[in-house]
Amino acid sequence: MVQVNLFFARHGQTDANAQQLLQGSGLNGPLSTVGRQQAAALGCGLRNENIDMIVASGMQRAIETAGHVLGHYQGLTMRTDPRLNEISWGIMDGASFKAADPLLKPVVHKWDSGDFDAKIEGGESVNDCRRRLLAAVADILKEVKEKGYRNVFVCMHGRVLRVLMAALVDKDMRKMNRFTHTNCCYHQIRVDVGDTDDLDKMVFEAVRIDVRDHLKLLEVNRPDTADSV
C-alpha cells in the first residue's frame, strides 16, 4: 500500500471572476493579470512538494494555472482531462450573479436538500459532475499506482472542487458547501493506494483545506471576488 498526496487547486482569477459572472464550462477565457500573479504564487507555494504528476482540466484558465506549477518541475509534462471541467450552468453561463440568482438559488437550495439531479436548463447537475469527476480521479490513481507516483497536482474549478471534495472526503454530497476556496488556493488530500480501485472503499483524508498562505503577499484575495458558487 502506497500513501499518495493529491493537491486539488482552483484556477487563478479571470476577468469573469472579477466581474462577478457565473463562470461555468461555457466560458473559456484566460487568466487576468491578477490571476497570473496568483498562479505564479501557487507555483512557488508548491515548488517543494515533490510533485511528480500534473493534471489540469481542459479549460484555458486551469491549463494556464497548472503551467505555473509545471514551471518548477523540470522533466514533467502536463496532461489535460475535460472530465475535470467546471460545471455547466446552462442558459445562465456567463450571466451576472444578480441576473442568474432567480434560477441559481432554487437549484442550489435543492442540492442543499439532497436533490442532486436538479440543474439549470441546459446545464449539469451535481450527479452529472460527480460521475465524470470520480471517473477522472479513478484514472489518475490507476496511473499513480502503475508508475509509482506519490504527489499529484490537479488544477480545476470552484463548483466541481466542492463536488469532488464532498464525494471523496465526506462521501456525502450534502456537505459540498463546507469546502470554501478562493482563486489559486488548494486542498491537500492523502489516500492509501493499494489493492482496491473502488473509490468508495478508499479513505481520503483531508490534510489541509483551503490553503492560501502563498497568496498572502498579494493584494488580490478580496472577499468580493474570492469564493466561488
PDB file of C-alpha atoms in Angstrom:
ATOM      1  CA  MET A   1       0.000   0.000   0.000  1.00  0.00           C
ATOM      2  CA  VAL A   2       1.362   3.411  -1.030  1.00  0.00           C
ATOM      3  CA  GLN A   3       0.445   6.770   0.517  1.00  0.00           C
ATOM      4  CA  VAL A   4      -0.328   9.414  -2.098  1.00  0.00           C
ATOM      5  CA  ASN A   5      -0.869  13.165  -1.721  1.00  0.00           C
ATOM      6  CA  LEU A   6      -3.397  14.814  -4.014  1.00  0.00           C
ATOM      7  CA  PHE A   7      -3.216  18.598  -4.350  1.00  0.00           C
ATOM      8  CA  PHE A   8      -6.517  19.845  -5.772  1.00  0.00           C
ATOM      9  CA  ALA A   9      -6.266  23.527  -6.749  1.00  0.00           C
ATOM     10  CA  ARG A  10      -8.667  26.085  -8.113  1.00  0.00           C
ATOM     11  CA  HIS A  11      -7.510  28.120 -11.124  1.00  0.00           C
ATOM     12  CA  GLY A  12      -6.428  31.754 -10.939  1.00  0.00           C
ATOM     13  CA  GLN A  13      -8.754  34.699 -11.337  1.00  0.00           C
ATOM     14  CA  THR A  14     -10.259  35.503 -14.729  1.00  0.00           C
ATOM     15  CA  ASP A  15     -11.974  38.664 -15.892  1.00  0.00           C
ATOM     16  CA  ALA A  16     -15.297  36.827 -15.481  1.00  0.00           C
ATOM     17  CA  ASN A  17     -14.452  36.182 -11.817  1.00  0.00           C
ATOM     18  CA  ALA A  18     -13.590  39.837 -11.275  1.00  0.00           C
ATOM     19  CA  GLN A  19     -16.811  40.923 -12.993  1.00  0.00           C
ATOM     20  CA  GLN A  20     -18.897  38.586 -10.803  1.00  0.00           C
ATOM     21  CA  LEU A  21     -20.146  36.474 -13.714  1.00  0.00           C
ATOM     22  CA  LEU A  22     -21.367  32.905 -13.369  1.00  0.00           C
ATOM     23  CA  GLN A  23     -18.439  31.137 -14.994  1.00  0.00           C
ATOM     24  CA  GLY A  24     -19.187  27.569 -15.976  1.00  0.00           C
ATOM     25  CA  SER A  25     -17.858  25.366 -18.729  1.00  0.00           C
ATOM     26  CA  GLY A  26     -19.407  27.663 -21.318  1.00  0.00           C
ATOM     27  CA  LEU A  27     -16.801  30.355 -20.634  1.00  0.00           C
ATOM     28  CA  ASN A  28     -13.220  29.545 -21.577  1.00  0.00           C
ATOM     29  CA  GLY A  29     -11.244  32.732 -21.156  1.00  0.00           C
ATOM     30  CA  PRO A  30      -7.639  33.156 -19.964  1.00  0.00           C
ATOM     31  CA  LEU A  31      -6.378  34.316 -16.596  1.00  0.00           C
ATOM     32  CA  SER A  32      -6.459  38.007 -15.814  1.00  0.00           C
ATOM     33  CA  THR A  33      -3.338  39.894 -14.758  1.00  0.00           C
ATOM     34  CA  VAL A  34      -4.300  39.217 -11.153  1.00  0.00           C
ATOM     35  CA  GLY A  35      -4.907  35.561 -11.997  1.00  0.00           C
ATOM     36  CA  ARG A  36      -1.427  35.198 -13.445  1.00  0.00           C
ATOM     37  CA  GLN A  37       0.024  36.684 -10.259  1.00  0.00           C
ATOM     38  CA  GLN A  38      -1.985  34.204  -8.196  1.00  0.00           C
ATOM     39  CA  ALA A  39      -0.884  31.286 -10.381  1.00  0.00           C
ATOM     40  CA  ALA A  40       2.760  32.304 -10.042  1.00  0.00           C
ATOM     41  CA  ALA A  41       2.324  32.420  -6.261  1.00  0.00           C
ATOM     42  CA  LEU A  42       0.698  28.977  -6.329  1.00  0.00           C
ATOM     43  CA  GLY A  43       3.634  27.591  -8.284  1.00  0.00           C
ATOM     44  CA  CYS A  44       6.055  28.995  -5.711  1.00  0.00           C
ATOM     45  CA  GLY A  45       3.929  27.609  -2.886  1.00  0.00           C
ATOM     46  CA  LEU A  46       4.111  24.088  -4.304  1.00  0.00           C
ATOM     47  CA  ARG A  47       7.686  24.128  -5.536  1.00  0.00           C
ATOM     48  CA  ASN A  48       8.944  21.946  -2.660  1.00  0.00           C
ATOM     49  CA  GLU A  49       6.143  19.364  -2.672  1.00  0.00           C
ATOM     50  CA  ASN A  50       7.962  16.939  -4.999  1.00  0.00           C
ATOM     51  CA  ILE A  51       5.114  16.887  -7.483  1.00  0.00           C
ATOM     52  CA  ASP A  52       5.515  14.027  -9.959  1.00  0.00           C
ATOM     53  CA  MET A  53       2.239  14.245 -11.896  1.00  0.00           C
ATOM     54  CA  ILE A  54       0.340  17.315 -13.121  1.00  0.00           C
ATOM     55  CA  VAL A  55      -3.218  17.217 -14.460  1.00  0.00           C
ATOM     56  CA  ALA A  56      -5.451  20.115 -15.497  1.00  0.00           C
ATOM     57  CA  SER A  57      -8.995  20.330 -16.738  1.00  0.00           C
ATOM     58  CA  GLY A  58      -9.425  21.004 -20.431  1.00  0.00           C
ATOM     59  CA  MET A  59     -10.182  24.687 -19.827  1.00  0.00           C
ATOM     60  CA  GLN A  60      -7.765  27.508 -20.575  1.00  0.00           C
ATOM     61  CA  ARG A  61      -7.810  29.032 -17.092  1.00  0.00           C
ATOM     62  CA  ALA A  62      -6.891  25.719 -15.439  1.00  0.00           C
ATOM     63  CA  ILE A  63      -4.228  24.836 -18.022  1.00  0.00           C
ATOM     64  CA  GLU A  64      -2.612  28.252 -17.668  1.00  0.00           C
ATOM     65  CA  THR A  65      -2.635  27.988 -13.867  1.00  0.00           C
ATOM     66  CA  ALA A  66      -1.138  24.492 -13.885  1.00  0.00           C
ATOM     67  CA  GLY A  67       1.587  25.743 -16.183  1.00  0.00           C
ATOM     68  CA  HIS A  68       2.933  27.912 -13.373  1.00  0.00           C
ATOM     69  CA  VAL A  69       3.298  24.817 -11.192  1.00  0.00           C
ATOM     70  CA  LEU A  70       4.826  22.847 -14.042  1.00  0.00           C
ATOM     71  CA  GLY A  71       7.485  25.535 -14.436  1.00  0.00           C
ATOM     72  CA  HIS A  72       9.025  24.480 -11.118  1.00  0.00           C
ATOM     73  CA  TYR A  73       9.391  20.823 -12.105  1.00  0.00           C
ATOM     74  CA  GLN A  74      11.834  20.118 -14.920  1.00  0.00           C
ATOM     75  CA  GLY A  75      11.125  16.989 -16.893  1.00  0.00           C
ATOM     76  CA  LEU A  76       7.426  16.786 -16.036  1.00  0.00           C
ATOM     77  CA  THR A  77       4.645  17.217 -18.548  1.00  0.00           C
ATOM     78  CA  MET A  78       1.044  18.220 -18.044  1.00  0.00           C
ATOM     79  CA  ARG A  79      -1.928  16.259 -19.261  1.00  0.00           C
ATOM     80  CA  THR A  80      -5.452  17.594 -19.547  1.00  0.00           C
ATOM     81  CA  ASP A  81      -8.765  15.897 -18.838  1.00  0.00           C
ATOM     82  CA  PRO A  82     -12.072  17.536 -19.831  1.00  0.00           C
ATOM     83  CA  ARG A  83     -13.850  15.427 -17.206  1.00  0.00           C
ATOM     84  CA  LEU A  84     -12.385  17.907 -14.698  1.00  0.00           C
ATOM     85  CA  ASN A  85     -14.030  20.884 -16.413  1.00  0.00           C
ATOM     86  CA  GLU A  86     -16.259  23.250 -14.469  1.00  0.00           C
ATOM     87  CA  ILE A  87     -19.968  22.519 -14.147  1.00  0.00           C
ATOM     88  CA  SER A  88     -22.146  23.769 -16.988  1.00  0.00           C
ATOM     89  CA  TRP A  89     -24.585  26.400 -15.760  1.00  0.00           C
ATOM     90  CA  GLY A  90     -26.590  26.000 -18.961  1.00  0.00           C
ATOM     91  CA  ILE A  91     -28.551  29.041 -20.071  1.00  0.00           C
ATOM     92  CA  MET A  92     -27.071  31.054 -17.191  1.00  0.00           C
ATOM     93  CA  ASP A  93     -23.414  30.537 -18.128  1.00  0.00           C
ATOM     94  CA  GLY A  94     -21.856  33.984 -18.371  1.00  0.00           C
ATOM     95  CA  ALA A  95     -24.729  35.817 -16.670  1.00  0.00           C
ATOM     96  CA  SER A  96     -24.096  38.111 -13.738  1.00  0.00           C
ATOM     97  CA  PHE A  97     -24.751  36.610 -10.329  1.00  0.00           C
ATOM     98  CA  LYS A  98     -27.607  39.055  -9.891  1.00  0.00           C
ATOM     99  CA  ALA A  99     -29.247  38.036 -13.171  1.00  0.00           C
ATOM    100  CA  ALA A 100     -28.661  34.325 -12.527  1.00  0.00           C
ATOM    101  CA  ASP A 101     -29.899  34.353  -8.932  1.00  0.00           C
ATOM    102  CA  PRO A 102     -33.615  33.643  -9.657  1.00  0.00           C
ATOM    103  CA  LEU A 103     -32.645  30.376 -11.397  1.00  0.00           C
ATOM    104  CA  LEU A 104     -29.467  29.573  -9.494  1.00  0.00           C
ATOM    105  CA  LYS A 105     -30.749  29.937  -5.935  1.00  0.00           C
ATOM    106  CA  PRO A 106     -33.588  27.370  -6.236  1.00  0.00           C
ATOM    107  CA  VAL A 107     -31.201  24.806  -7.762  1.00  0.00           C
ATOM    108  CA  VAL A 108     -28.604  25.309  -5.024  1.00  0.00           C
ATOM    109  CA  HIS A 109     -31.388  25.021  -2.430  1.00  0.00           C
ATOM    110  CA  LYS A 110     -32.428  21.682  -3.951  1.00  0.00           C
ATOM    111  CA  TRP A 111     -28.808  20.489  -3.749  1.00  0.00           C
ATOM    112  CA  ASP A 112     -28.708  21.501  -0.078  1.00  0.00           C
ATOM    113  CA  SER A 113     -31.886  19.474   0.428  1.00  0.00           C
ATOM    114  CA  GLY A 114     -30.426  16.373  -1.221  1.00  0.00           C
ATOM    115  CA  ASP A 115     -31.808  16.642  -4.762  1.00  0.00           C
ATOM    116  CA  PHE A 116     -28.546  16.230  -6.655  1.00  0.00           C
ATOM    117  CA  ASP A 117     -30.245  15.776 -10.017  1.00  0.00           C
ATOM    118  CA  ALA A 118     -31.501  19.377 -10.019  1.00  0.00           C
ATOM    119  CA  LYS A 119     -29.984  21.578 -12.713  1.00  0.00           C
ATOM    120  CA  ILE A 120     -30.441  24.857 -14.561  1.00  0.00           C
ATOM    121  CA  GLU A 121     -31.933  24.423 -18.031  1.00  0.00           C
ATOM    122  CA  GLY A 122     -29.245  23.196 -20.415  1.00  0.00           C
ATOM    123  CA  GLY A 123     -26.769  22.679 -17.585  1.00  0.00           C
ATOM    124  CA  GLU A 124     -25.392  19.917 -15.404  1.00  0.00           C
ATOM    125  CA  SER A 125     -26.484  18.541 -12.054  1.00  0.00           C
ATOM    126  CA  VAL A 126     -24.261  17.626  -9.117  1.00  0.00           C
ATOM    127  CA  ASN A 127     -24.694  13.959 -10.014  1.00  0.00           C
ATOM    128  CA  ASP A 128     -23.649  14.635 -13.621  1.00  0.00           C
ATOM    129  CA  CYS A 129     -20.444  16.250 -12.365  1.00  0.00           C
ATOM    130  CA  ARG A 130     -19.823  13.658  -9.679  1.00  0.00           C
ATOM    131  CA  ARG A 131     -19.839  10.780 -12.166  1.00  0.00           C
ATOM    132  CA  ARG A 132     -17.311  12.337 -14.539  1.00  0.00           C
ATOM    133  CA  LEU A 133     -15.085  13.664 -11.755  1.00  0.00           C
ATOM    134  CA  LEU A 134     -14.815  10.316  -9.985  1.00  0.00           C
ATOM    135  CA  ALA A 135     -14.040   8.591 -13.282  1.00  0.00           C
ATOM    136  CA  ALA A 136     -11.199  11.068 -13.835  1.00  0.00           C
ATOM    137  CA  VAL A 137      -9.812  10.539 -10.316  1.00  0.00           C
ATOM    138  CA  ALA A 138     -10.018   6.769 -10.718  1.00  0.00           C
ATOM    139  CA  ASP A 139      -7.888   7.013 -13.853  1.00  0.00           C
ATOM    140  CA  ILE A 140      -5.401   9.314 -12.106  1.00  0.00           C
ATOM    141  CA  LEU A 141      -4.987   6.853  -9.240  1.00  0.00           C
ATOM    142  CA  LYS A 142      -4.623   3.960 -11.670  1.00  0.00           C
ATOM    143  CA  GLU A 143      -1.711   5.782 -13.324  1.00  0.00           C
ATOM    144  CA  VAL A 144      -0.291   6.680  -9.907  1.00  0.00           C
ATOM    145  CA  LYS A 145      -0.245   3.016  -8.922  1.00  0.00           C
ATOM    146  CA  GLU A 146       1.260   1.880 -12.232  1.00  0.00           C
ATOM    147  CA  LYS A 147       4.043   4.486 -12.219  1.00  0.00           C
ATOM    148  CA  GLY A 148       4.750   4.770  -8.503  1.00  0.00           C
ATOM    149  CA  TYR A 149       3.860   8.443  -8.184  1.00  0.00           C
ATOM    150  CA  ARG A 150       3.478   9.981  -4.720  1.00  0.00           C
ATOM    151  CA  ASN A 151       2.409  13.608  -5.181  1.00  0.00           C
ATOM    152  CA  VAL A 152      -0.176  14.669  -7.736  1.00  0.00           C
ATOM    153  CA  PHE A 153      -1.264  18.214  -8.614  1.00  0.00           C
ATOM    154  CA  VAL A 154      -4.709  18.659 -10.176  1.00  0.00           C
ATOM    155  CA  CYS A 155      -5.993  22.067 -11.330  1.00  0.00           C
ATOM    156  CA  MET A 156      -9.721  22.513 -11.728  1.00  0.00           C
ATOM    157  CA  HIS A 157     -12.652  24.761 -10.803  1.00  0.00           C
ATOM    158  CA  GLY A 158     -14.791  26.076  -7.957  1.00  0.00           C
ATOM    159  CA  ARG A 159     -18.063  24.166  -8.029  1.00  0.00           C
ATOM    160  CA  VAL A 160     -16.559  20.900  -9.191  1.00  0.00           C
ATOM    161  CA  LEU A 161     -13.953  21.162  -6.418  1.00  0.00           C
ATOM    162  CA  ARG A 162     -16.808  21.264  -3.922  1.00  0.00           C
ATOM    163  CA  VAL A 163     -18.449  18.280  -5.587  1.00  0.00           C
ATOM    164  CA  LEU A 164     -15.229  16.268  -5.661  1.00  0.00           C
ATOM    165  CA  MET A 165     -14.196  17.042  -2.092  1.00  0.00           C
ATOM    166  CA  ALA A 166     -17.611  16.083  -0.735  1.00  0.00           C
ATOM    167  CA  ALA A 167     -17.587  12.887  -2.795  1.00  0.00           C
ATOM    168  CA  LEU A 168     -14.086  11.815  -1.749  1.00  0.00           C
ATOM    169  CA  VAL A 169     -13.621  13.098   1.800  1.00  0.00           C
ATOM    170  CA  ASP A 170     -17.134  13.059   3.244  1.00  0.00           C
ATOM    171  CA  LYS A 171     -18.811  10.685   0.775  1.00  0.00           C
ATOM    172  CA  ASP A 172     -21.835  12.904   1.356  1.00  0.00           C
ATOM    173  CA  MET A 173     -22.794  15.440  -1.294  1.00  0.00           C
ATOM    174  CA  ARG A 174     -24.812  17.465   1.215  1.00  0.00           C
ATOM    175  CA  LYS A 175     -21.505  18.690   2.674  1.00  0.00           C
ATOM    176  CA  MET A 176     -20.290  20.397  -0.503  1.00  0.00           C
ATOM    177  CA  ASN A 177     -20.548  23.888   0.898  1.00  0.00           C
ATOM    178  CA  ARG A 178     -18.150  23.283   3.774  1.00  0.00           C
ATOM    179  CA  PHE A 179     -15.318  23.386   1.251  1.00  0.00           C
ATOM    180  CA  THR A 180     -14.590  27.050   0.600  1.00  0.00           C
ATOM    181  CA  HIS A 181     -11.862  28.203  -1.724  1.00  0.00           C
ATOM    182  CA  THR A 182     -10.526  31.304  -3.374  1.00  0.00           C
ATOM    183  CA  ASN A 183      -8.728  31.518  -6.715  1.00  0.00           C
ATOM    184  CA  CYS A 184      -5.455  29.552  -6.572  1.00  0.00           C
ATOM    185  CA  CYS A 185      -5.999  28.029  -3.164  1.00  0.00           C
ATOM    186  CA  TYR A 186      -5.594  24.255  -2.845  1.00  0.00           C
ATOM    187  CA  HIS A 187      -6.736  21.295  -0.777  1.00  0.00           C
ATOM    188  CA  GLN A 188      -4.273  18.544   0.157  1.00  0.00           C
ATOM    189  CA  ILE A 189      -5.798  15.074   0.389  1.00  0.00           C
ATOM    190  CA  ARG A 190      -3.988  11.900   1.436  1.00  0.00           C
ATOM    191  CA  VAL A 191      -5.041   8.424   0.334  1.00  0.00           C
ATOM    192  CA  ASP A 192      -3.539   4.966   0.613  1.00  0.00           C
ATOM    193  CA  VAL A 193      -3.457   3.345  -2.816  1.00  0.00           C
ATOM    194  CA  GLY A 194      -3.464  -0.428  -2.560  1.00  0.00           C
ATOM    195  CA  ASP A 195      -5.321  -3.429  -3.885  1.00  0.00           C
ATOM    196  CA  THR A 196      -8.729  -1.847  -4.439  1.00  0.00           C
ATOM    197  CA  ASP A 197      -9.605   0.515  -7.295  1.00  0.00           C
ATOM    198  CA  ASP A 198     -13.031   1.233  -5.786  1.00  0.00           C
ATOM    199  CA  LEU A 199     -13.040   4.868  -4.667  1.00  0.00           C
ATOM    200  CA  ASP A 200     -15.953   4.197  -2.309  1.00  0.00           C
ATOM    201  CA  LYS A 201     -13.748   1.783  -0.352  1.00  0.00           C
ATOM    202  CA  MET A 202     -10.790   4.167  -0.158  1.00  0.00           C
ATOM    203  CA  VAL A 203     -10.303   6.643   2.698  1.00  0.00           C
ATOM    204  CA  PHE A 204      -9.435  10.152   1.521  1.00  0.00           C
ATOM    205  CA  GLU A 205      -8.033  12.170   4.419  1.00  0.00           C
ATOM    206  CA  ALA A 206      -8.203  15.958   4.317  1.00  0.00           C
ATOM    207  CA  VAL A 207      -4.714  17.059   5.409  1.00  0.00           C
ATOM    208  CA  ARG A 208      -5.052  20.769   4.591  1.00  0.00           C
ATOM    209  CA  ILE A 209      -8.138  22.598   3.358  1.00  0.00           C
ATOM    210  CA  ASP A 210      -8.317  25.911   1.511  1.00  0.00           C
ATOM    211  CA  VAL A 211      -4.587  26.573   1.715  1.00  0.00           C
ATOM    212  CA  ARG A 212      -3.915  30.145   0.673  1.00  0.00           C
ATOM    213  CA  ASP A 213      -0.779  31.110   2.617  1.00  0.00           C
ATOM    214  CA  HIS A 214       1.100  31.568  -0.658  1.00  0.00           C
ATOM    215  CA  LEU A 215      -1.351  34.333  -1.603  1.00  0.00           C
ATOM    216  CA  LYS A 216      -0.830  36.479   1.500  1.00  0.00           C
ATOM    217  CA  LEU A 217       1.599  38.858  -0.161  1.00  0.00           C
ATOM    218  CA  LEU A 218      -0.826  39.559  -2.994  1.00  0.00           C
ATOM    219  CA  GLU A 219      -3.408  42.294  -2.559  1.00  0.00           C
ATOM    220  CA  VAL A 220      -5.852  40.314  -4.663  1.00  0.00           C
ATOM    221  CA  ASN A 221      -7.530  37.937  -2.218  1.00  0.00           C
ATOM    222  CA  ARG A 222     -10.602  40.119  -1.647  1.00  0.00           C
ATOM    223  CA  PRO A 223     -13.925  38.770  -0.358  1.00  0.00           C
ATOM    224  CA  ASP A 224     -15.890  40.352  -3.213  1.00  0.00           C
ATOM    225  CA  THR A 225     -14.201  38.204  -5.852  1.00  0.00           C
ATOM    226  CA  ALA A 226     -12.725  35.310  -3.863  1.00  0.00           C
ATOM    227  CA  ASP A 227     -15.117  32.446  -3.202  1.00  0.00           C
ATOM    228  CA  SER A 228     -16.980  30.620  -5.942  1.00  0.00           C
ATOM    229  CA  VAL A 229     -20.548  29.311  -6.087  1.00  0.00           C
TER     230      VAL A 229
END
